[in-house]
Short mmCIF file of C-alpha atoms and ligand atoms in Angstrom, two decimals:
data_model
loop_
_atom_site.label_atom_id
_atom_site.label_comp_id
_atom_site.label_asym_id
_atom_site.label_seq_id
_atom_site.Cartn_x
_atom_site.Cartn_y
_atom_site.Cartn_z
CA UNK W 1 10.32 14.86 31.51
CA UNK W 2 10.61 11.16 30.66
CA UNK W 3 8.65 9.38 27.95
CA UNK W 4 6.52 7.77 30.64
CA UNK W 5 5.03 11.14 31.60
CA UNK W 6 4.29 12.09 28.01
CA UNK W 7 1.34 11.49 25.78
CA UNK W 8 1.37 8.26 23.74
CA UNK W 9 3.10 8.81 20.39
CA UNK W 10 1.32 6.71 17.74
CA UNK W 11 3.25 5.11 14.88
CA UNK W 12 0.93 6.83 12.38
CA UNK W 13 -1.67 9.59 12.44
CA UNK W 14 -3.53 11.17 9.50
CA UNK W 15 -3.29 14.94 8.88
CA UNK W 16 -6.77 16.25 8.06
CA UNK W 17 -6.98 19.96 7.14
CA UNK W 18 -9.84 22.30 8.07
CA UNK W 19 -10.63 22.57 4.32
CA UNK W 20 -11.10 18.79 4.15
CA UNK W 21 -13.38 18.86 7.20
CA UNK W 22 -15.39 21.73 5.66
CA UNK W 23 -15.70 19.77 2.39
CA UNK W 24 -17.03 16.71 4.25
CA UNK W 25 -19.57 18.90 6.03
CA UNK W 26 -20.57 20.55 2.75
CA UNK W 27 -21.03 17.10 1.23
CA UNK W 28 -23.17 15.95 4.15
CA UNK W 29 -25.37 19.06 3.77
CA UNK W 30 -25.56 18.82 -0.04
CA UNK W 31 -28.17 16.07 -0.20
CA UNK W 32 -25.78 13.70 -2.08
CA UNK W 33 -23.43 11.62 0.06
CA UNK W 34 -22.76 8.44 -1.91
CA UNK W 35 -20.98 8.13 -5.30
CA UNK W 36 -21.49 11.34 -7.24
CA UNK W 37 -19.89 14.64 -8.24
CA UNK W 38 -17.16 14.58 -5.57
CA UNK W 39 -15.99 11.11 -6.59
CA UNK W 40 -15.95 12.33 -10.22
CA UNK W 41 -13.87 15.33 -9.17
CA UNK W 42 -11.48 13.17 -7.13
CA UNK W 43 -11.02 10.77 -10.05
CA UNK W 44 -10.21 13.70 -12.36
CA UNK W 45 -7.70 15.03 -9.81
CA UNK W 46 -6.10 11.57 -9.46
CA UNK W 47 -5.77 11.19 -13.24
CA UNK W 48 -4.00 14.54 -13.40
CA UNK W 49 -1.75 13.76 -10.42
CA UNK W 50 -0.60 10.31 -11.49
CA UNK W 51 -0.79 10.99 -15.23
CA UNK W 52 -3.17 8.25 -16.36
CA UNK W 53 -6.26 8.19 -18.59
CA UNK W 54 -8.36 6.04 -16.20
CA UNK W 55 -8.71 6.24 -12.40
CA UNK W 56 -11.52 4.36 -10.66
CA UNK W 57 -12.23 4.99 -6.99
CA UNK W 58 -13.33 2.15 -4.76
CA UNK W 59 -13.99 1.29 -1.12
CA UNK W 60 -10.40 0.04 -0.63
CA UNK W 61 -7.25 -1.11 -2.38
CA UNK W 62 -8.29 -4.65 -1.47
CA UNK W 63 -11.46 -4.11 -3.53
CA UNK W 64 -9.30 -2.76 -6.36
CA UNK W 65 -6.99 -5.78 -6.37
CA UNK W 66 -10.00 -8.10 -6.19
CA UNK W 67 -11.76 -6.47 -9.16
CA UNK W 68 -8.66 -6.25 -11.34
CA UNK W 69 -7.88 -9.92 -10.72
CA UNK W 70 -11.54 -10.84 -11.30
CA UNK W 71 -11.45 -8.96 -14.60
CA UNK W 72 -8.54 -11.22 -15.69
CA UNK W 73 -10.97 -14.20 -15.51
CA UNK W 74 -8.44 -16.58 -13.99
CA UNK W 75 -9.07 -20.27 -14.48
CA UNK W 76 -8.43 -22.80 -11.67
CA UNK W 77 -4.69 -23.36 -11.42
CA UNK W 78 -3.76 -20.03 -13.02
CA UNK W 79 -0.79 -18.49 -11.25
CA UNK W 80 0.07 -14.97 -10.15
CA UNK W 81 3.66 -14.24 -9.15
CA UNK W 82 3.99 -11.99 -6.12
CA UNK W 83 5.98 -11.30 -2.96
CA UNK W 84 5.55 -12.74 0.53
CA UNK W 85 6.67 -9.44 2.08
CA UNK W 86 3.34 -7.65 1.85
CA UNK W 87 0.00 -7.19 3.52
CA UNK W 88 -2.24 -10.28 3.38
CA UNK W 89 -4.66 -8.59 0.94
CA UNK W 90 -2.16 -9.00 -1.92
CA UNK W 91 -2.29 -12.81 -1.71
CA UNK W 92 -5.88 -13.02 -0.42
CA UNK W 93 -7.26 -11.28 -3.50
CA UNK W 94 -5.36 -13.64 -5.83
CA UNK W 95 -7.07 -16.56 -4.08
CA UNK W 96 -10.48 -14.81 -4.02
CA UNK W 97 -10.26 -14.31 -7.79
CA UNK W 98 -9.57 -18.02 -8.27
CA UNK W 99 -5.81 -17.85 -8.74
CA UNK W 100 -2.81 -19.50 -7.16
CA UNK W 101 -0.24 -17.21 -5.50
CA UNK W 102 3.36 -18.02 -6.43
CA UNK W 103 5.93 -16.16 -4.36
CA UNK W 104 9.50 -15.14 -5.11
CA UNK W 105 11.90 -13.99 -2.40
CA UNK W 106 12.70 -10.33 -1.79
CA UNK W 107 15.93 -8.32 -1.80
CA UNK W 108 17.43 -8.07 1.70
CA UNK W 109 17.99 -4.28 1.64
CA UNK W 110 14.82 -2.93 -0.01
CA UNK W 111 12.37 -5.73 0.93
CA UNK W 112 11.07 -5.49 -2.65
CA UNK W 113 10.43 -8.48 -4.92
CA UNK W 114 13.79 -9.65 -6.32
CA UNK W 115 13.08 -9.18 -10.02
CA UNK W 116 16.02 -11.45 -10.92
CA UNK W 117 14.03 -14.37 -9.48
CA UNK W 118 10.78 -13.70 -11.35
CA UNK W 119 11.49 -15.32 -14.70
CA UNK W 120 12.40 -18.66 -13.09
CA UNK W 121 8.95 -18.66 -11.44
CA UNK W 122 7.09 -18.27 -14.76
CA UNK W 123 5.23 -21.42 -15.90
CA UNK W 124 2.62 -22.21 -18.55
CA UNK W 125 -0.03 -21.28 -15.97
CA UNK W 126 1.35 -17.84 -15.09
CA UNK W 127 -1.09 -15.04 -15.96
CA UNK W 128 0.17 -12.01 -14.04
CA UNK W 129 2.91 -10.53 -11.88
CA UNK W 130 1.94 -8.55 -8.78
CA UNK W 131 4.86 -6.53 -7.39
CA UNK W 132 4.48 -4.39 -4.24
CA UNK W 133 6.35 -1.07 -3.96
CA UNK W 134 7.32 -1.70 -0.36
CA UNK W 135 7.03 1.39 1.87
CA UNK W 136 6.83 3.53 -1.28
CA UNK W 137 10.18 2.43 -2.74
CA UNK W 138 9.61 1.44 -6.38
CA UNK W 139 10.31 -2.09 -7.57
CA UNK W 140 12.77 -2.29 -10.50
CA UNK W 141 10.02 -2.04 -13.11
CA UNK W 142 12.02 -1.96 -16.39
CA UNK W 143 13.31 -5.54 -16.15
CA UNK W 144 9.98 -6.64 -14.63
CA UNK W 145 7.99 -5.30 -17.60
CA UNK W 146 10.53 -6.89 -19.97
CA UNK W 147 9.71 -10.29 -18.45
CA UNK W 148 5.97 -9.54 -18.60
CA UNK W 149 6.14 -8.59 -22.29
CA UNK W 150 8.25 -11.61 -23.16
CA UNK W 151 5.77 -14.02 -21.53
CA UNK W 152 2.60 -12.07 -22.31
CA UNK W 153 1.69 -11.47 -18.64
CA UNK W 154 -0.38 -8.73 -17.02
CA UNK W 155 1.30 -6.61 -14.34
CA UNK W 156 -0.78 -5.47 -11.38
CA UNK W 157 1.31 -3.13 -9.26
CA UNK W 158 0.13 -3.21 -5.64
CA UNK W 159 0.84 0.49 -5.20
CA UNK W 160 -0.90 0.73 -1.80
CA UNK W 161 2.22 2.47 -0.41
CA UNK W 162 3.21 4.27 -3.56
CA UNK W 163 1.06 7.24 -4.45
CA UNK W 164 3.66 9.92 -5.24
CA UNK W 165 6.46 7.37 -5.74
CA UNK W 166 8.63 7.82 -8.85
CA UNK W 167 10.69 5.30 -10.84
CA UNK W 168 13.44 6.77 -13.05
CA UNK W 169 11.71 10.15 -13.07
CA UNK W 170 8.24 8.78 -13.85
CA UNK W 171 5.38 8.71 -11.38
CA UNK W 172 3.96 5.30 -10.44
CA UNK W 173 0.65 5.17 -12.30
CA UNK W 174 1.86 7.18 -15.32
CA UNK W 175 3.15 4.12 -17.21
CA UNK W 176 2.88 0.34 -17.19
CA UNK W 177 -0.22 -1.82 -16.98
CA UNK W 178 -2.33 -1.53 -13.78
CA UNK W 179 -1.72 0.21 -10.43
CA UNK W 180 -3.81 -0.04 -7.26
CA UNK W 181 -3.49 2.69 -4.60
CA UNK W 182 -4.80 2.62 -1.01
CA UNK W 183 -6.30 5.51 0.95
CA UNK W 184 -6.46 3.69 4.30
CA UNK W 185 -5.77 6.09 7.25
CA UNK W 186 -2.24 4.73 7.76
CA UNK W 187 -1.28 5.28 4.13
CA UNK W 188 0.29 8.45 2.72
CA UNK W 189 -3.11 10.01 1.98
CA UNK W 190 -6.53 8.92 3.17
CA UNK W 191 -10.25 8.93 2.45
CA UNK W 192 -11.02 7.07 5.71
CA UNK W 193 -11.21 3.80 3.84
CA UNK W 194 -10.72 3.88 0.10
CA UNK W 195 -8.64 2.93 -2.88
CA UNK W 196 -8.22 3.45 -6.58
CA UNK W 197 -7.38 1.48 -9.73
CA UNK W 198 -5.34 3.26 -12.38
CA UNK W 199 -4.74 1.92 -15.88
CA UNK W 200 -4.19 2.79 -19.50
CA UNK W 201 -6.34 -0.14 -20.65
CA UNK W 202 -9.81 1.03 -21.68
CA UNK W 203 -11.34 -2.46 -21.53
CA UNK W 204 -10.00 -3.13 -18.03
CA UNK W 205 -11.23 0.28 -16.84
CA UNK W 206 -14.69 -0.46 -18.15
CA UNK W 207 -14.70 -3.95 -16.53
CA UNK W 208 -13.71 -2.43 -13.17
CA UNK W 209 -16.35 0.31 -13.52
CA UNK W 210 -18.99 -2.35 -14.11
CA UNK W 211 -17.86 -4.77 -11.39
CA UNK W 212 -17.56 -2.07 -8.71
CA UNK W 213 -21.30 -1.36 -8.84
CA UNK W 214 -23.44 -4.50 -9.21
CA UNK W 215 -22.52 -5.04 -12.86
CA UNK W 216 -24.83 -2.14 -13.70
CA UNK W 217 -24.29 -0.38 -16.99
CA UNK W 218 -25.08 3.05 -15.57
CA UNK W 219 -24.20 4.65 -12.26
CA UNK W 220 -26.81 5.60 -9.67
CA UNK W 221 -26.21 9.31 -9.69
CA UNK W 222 -26.92 9.42 -13.43
CA UNK W 223 -30.16 7.54 -12.98
CA UNK W 224 -31.49 9.67 -10.16
CA UNK W 225 -30.29 12.99 -11.56
CA UNK W 226 -32.63 15.29 -13.47
CA UNK W 227 -31.55 14.00 -16.86
CA UNK W 228 -31.19 10.31 -15.97
CA UNK W 229 -33.38 7.43 -16.99
CA UNK W 230 -34.79 5.08 -14.32
CA UNK W 231 -33.65 2.05 -16.31
CA UNK W 232 -30.42 0.11 -15.97
CA UNK W 233 -29.19 -3.24 -17.21
CA UNK W 234 -27.20 -5.86 -15.29
CA UNK W 235 -24.57 -7.24 -17.62
CA UNK W 236 -22.45 -9.13 -15.03
CA UNK W 237 -22.88 -10.14 -11.37
CA UNK W 238 -20.94 -7.28 -9.80
CA UNK W 239 -19.82 -6.23 -6.35
CA UNK W 240 -20.63 -3.18 -4.17
CA UNK W 241 -17.25 -1.47 -4.07
CA UNK W 242 -18.12 2.14 -4.97
CA UNK W 243 -16.51 5.03 -3.07
CA UNK W 244 -18.84 7.57 -1.41
CA UNK W 245 -18.73 11.33 -2.02
CA UNK W 246 -18.11 11.74 1.75
CA UNK W 247 -14.83 9.86 1.26
CA UNK W 248 -13.91 11.73 -1.93
CA UNK W 249 -14.48 15.04 -0.09
CA UNK W 250 -11.53 14.09 2.12
CA UNK W 251 -9.52 12.71 -0.77
CA UNK W 252 -9.70 15.86 -2.89
CA UNK W 253 -7.92 17.81 -0.13
CA UNK W 254 -5.56 14.99 0.88
CA UNK W 255 -4.30 14.78 -2.70
CA UNK W 256 -3.54 18.52 -2.72
CA UNK W 257 -1.50 18.05 0.47
CA UNK W 258 0.23 14.83 -0.62
CA UNK W 259 3.50 16.25 -1.91
CA UNK W 260 3.90 18.26 1.31
CA UNK W 261 3.21 15.10 3.34
CA UNK W 262 5.87 13.19 1.39
CA UNK W 263 8.39 16.01 1.84
CA UNK W 264 7.96 15.88 5.62
CA UNK W 265 8.03 12.07 5.68
CA UNK W 266 11.28 12.20 3.69
CA UNK W 267 12.88 14.67 6.12
CA UNK W 268 11.95 12.45 9.05
CA UNK W 269 13.12 9.26 7.34
CA UNK W 270 16.48 10.78 6.45
CA UNK W 271 16.80 12.08 10.00
CA UNK W 272 16.13 8.55 11.37
CA UNK W 273 18.83 7.29 9.00
CA UNK W 274 21.26 9.87 10.36
CA UNK W 275 20.36 9.35 14.02
CA UNK W 276 20.53 5.53 13.80
CA UNK W 277 23.69 5.33 11.71
CA UNK W 278 26.19 2.98 13.31
CA UNK W 279 23.84 1.49 15.94
CA UNK W 280 24.73 -2.21 16.26
CA UNK W 281 21.11 -2.93 17.29
CA UNK W 282 19.77 -2.05 13.82
CA UNK W 283 20.19 -2.90 10.17
CA UNK W 284 18.84 0.00 8.12
CA UNK W 285 17.17 -0.21 4.69
CA UNK W 286 19.23 0.25 1.51
CA UNK W 287 18.47 2.41 -1.53
CA UNK W 288 18.54 0.88 -5.03
CA UNK W 289 20.98 2.23 -7.64
CA UNK W 290 18.26 3.27 -10.13
CA UNK W 291 16.67 6.71 -9.95
CA UNK W 292 13.66 6.94 -7.70
CA UNK W 293 11.59 9.08 -5.36
CA UNK W 294 10.73 7.18 -2.20
CA UNK W 295 7.29 8.05 -0.77
CA UNK W 296 8.37 6.91 2.72
CA UNK W 297 5.07 5.38 3.71
CA UNK W 298 6.98 3.43 6.39
CA UNK W 299 10.35 3.61 8.11
CA UNK W 300 11.25 -0.02 8.75
CA UNK W 301 14.68 -0.99 10.13
CA UNK W 302 15.47 -4.59 11.12
CA UNK W 303 16.37 -5.31 14.72
CA UNK W 304 19.53 -7.37 15.34
CA UNK W 305 18.29 -9.39 18.34
CA UNK W 306 21.76 -10.53 19.47
CA UNK W 307 23.06 -6.97 19.65
CA UNK W 308 19.80 -5.47 20.93
CA UNK W 309 19.42 -8.06 23.72
CA UNK W 310 15.79 -8.66 22.75
CA UNK W 311 13.72 -9.68 19.77
CA UNK W 312 11.38 -7.48 17.75
CA UNK W 313 8.26 -8.26 19.79
CA UNK W 314 10.04 -7.46 23.07
CA UNK W 315 11.32 -4.24 21.50
CA UNK W 316 7.79 -3.22 20.51
CA UNK W 317 6.51 -3.95 24.01
CA UNK W 318 9.38 -1.99 25.60
CA UNK W 319 8.60 1.00 23.39
CA UNK W 320 4.90 0.79 24.27
CA UNK W 321 5.84 0.89 27.96
CA UNK W 322 7.73 4.07 27.13
CA UNK W 323 4.64 5.54 25.43
CA UNK W 324 5.89 5.06 21.88
CA UNK W 325 3.75 3.22 19.33
CA UNK W 326 5.39 1.06 16.68
CA UNK W 327 3.95 -1.07 13.87
CA UNK W 328 4.57 -4.49 12.34
CA UNK W 329 4.49 -4.33 8.51
CA UNK W 330 4.58 -7.19 7.79
CA UNK W 331 4.93 -10.79 8.80
CA UNK W 332 5.64 -12.82 5.64
CA UNK W 333 2.28 -13.88 4.26
CA UNK W 334 3.38 -17.37 3.14
CA UNK W 335 3.83 -18.36 6.81
CA UNK W 336 0.20 -17.74 7.82
CA UNK W 337 -1.76 -20.93 8.51
CA UNK W 338 -4.07 -20.59 5.50
CA UNK W 339 -1.16 -20.29 3.07
CA UNK W 340 0.86 -23.07 4.68
CA UNK W 341 -2.13 -25.42 4.62
CA UNK W 342 -3.53 -24.64 1.17
CA UNK W 343 -0.41 -23.90 -0.85
CA UNK W 344 2.22 -25.91 1.01
CA UNK W 345 4.41 -22.94 1.87
CA UNK W 346 6.82 -23.43 4.76
CA UNK W 347 9.61 -21.72 6.63
CA UNK W 348 12.75 -21.95 4.54
CA UNK W 349 10.98 -21.17 1.22
CA UNK W 350 11.94 -17.48 1.19
CA UNK W 351 14.84 -16.87 3.61
CA UNK W 352 15.20 -13.12 2.96
CA UNK W 353 11.50 -12.48 3.52
CA UNK W 354 11.55 -14.66 6.64
CA UNK W 355 14.51 -12.85 8.18
CA UNK W 356 12.79 -9.51 7.49
CA UNK W 357 9.48 -10.85 8.81
CA UNK W 358 11.10 -11.84 12.11
CA UNK W 359 13.02 -8.57 12.63
CA UNK W 360 11.09 -5.73 10.97
CA UNK W 361 9.49 -2.90 12.92
CA UNK W 362 7.81 0.32 11.77
CA UNK W 363 8.95 3.35 13.75
CA UNK W 364 6.61 6.34 14.16
CA UNK W 365 6.43 8.33 10.91
CA UNK W 366 3.69 10.77 9.91
CA UNK W 367 3.60 14.29 8.47
CA UNK W 368 2.67 16.12 11.69
CA UNK W 369 5.42 14.37 13.68
CA UNK W 370 7.92 16.90 15.07
CA UNK W 371 11.68 16.58 15.43
CA UNK W 372 10.97 16.55 19.17
CA UNK W 373 8.66 13.53 18.75
CA UNK W 374 11.42 11.80 16.83
CA UNK W 375 13.95 12.62 19.55
CA UNK W 376 11.58 10.93 22.03
CA UNK W 377 11.66 7.77 19.90
CA UNK W 378 15.45 7.75 19.91
CA UNK W 379 15.61 8.48 23.66
CA UNK W 380 13.21 5.61 24.40
CA UNK W 381 15.37 3.26 22.31
CA UNK W 382 18.57 4.31 24.10
CA UNK W 383 16.86 3.76 27.43
CA UNK W 384 15.55 0.36 26.36
CA UNK W 385 18.83 -0.89 24.88
CA UNK W 386 20.79 0.24 27.98
CA UNK W 387 18.90 -2.25 30.13
C1 PLP X 1 -2.85 -1.42 2.91
C2 PLP X 1 -2.45 -2.39 1.88
C3 PLP X 1 -3.38 -3.03 1.05
C4 PLP X 1 -4.85 -2.91 1.26
O1 PLP X 1 -5.29 -1.59 1.26
P1 PLP X 1 -6.77 -1.29 1.78
O2 PLP X 1 -7.08 0.03 1.17
O3 PLP X 1 -6.71 -1.24 3.28
O4 PLP X 1 -7.65 -2.37 1.29
C5 PLP X 1 -2.92 -3.86 0.05
N1 PLP X 1 -1.61 -4.06 -0.14
C6 PLP X 1 -0.69 -3.48 0.64
C7 PLP X 1 0.76 -3.73 0.36
C8 PLP X 1 -1.08 -2.65 1.69
O5 PLP X 1 -0.17 -2.10 2.49
#
């Protein structure tokens, strides 16, 4: 049977257990579906898993980045150093919070922020550094935090890909300043939509708690519970970024399954590495020398268009015609019209990020993917490259 006769293989698909489905149904029948006991439970479970004193669940990681940056009370012209090789939300939230995104180029093999370039980007206006653990591979955090301490900067780790990631034996979220995780369906665990801020800073945690729900000093489920008072105070103009219990019902079970998901993702990623070794059409990712556990959110080789006889977009189309889904994570954010026009970024600013942006493709990778599915991906590629 050829790929053309087979069912479409998506690039990502969430694995939702029967227990998770039952928990969602139980939540729906319980009479309490918005923020309440299940979110509390999920936050406790997250604190235990990542090893942090504060975990605050939200509607998305974008909401988390927005609130954390808002809590920093940036003044016009304040700068946040980040990476162009990320999802747009990383830079968008800097702008939404009133800041100015300053990018540094990435390393060619890991696609992570090149920490050696960060200090040169620090100015009198720099307030924070926002690294992204690309695909679940940790950024080199020791030298990054050294720079942050030296210049008195906050560090907001965009850990959207990195729940379960470890740096030198320590879980992302168990140390450092602030981490923001995503539970979007494509990410390593999901609540439908959802995200979470983790920190060790009590003041920041309390600011985020306030800002995520209207700036109210007490949460709704306390007020409407048997023991609650009907009164609340508004102490800041807040947002409406609270996670629902329906979402947390999923999250509680996804978190239990997470390490199993990462194990399977790792097997598949290493198998891709093995199967694609030596192909002139591809440049594969490189591993850093420091100790780490990769969460393998994405498997993202770079196409070599000269050797492959086609560019990345033609490759993606050819795979789609062969019933294989692929993803594009990401085009370099500094090249989008808004960022070119408002911040003067242009092609040539960050050559490593631009080369990755032009050539990167996400191959199918998800926990329920079989070796047979993966063999179909490889067969489709062979067929495509033969033409
Ligand atoms: C997915 C993603 C986000 C946003 O996460 P949401 O939960 O969808 O808001 C932010 N940064 C990066 C790097 C991401 O991949």
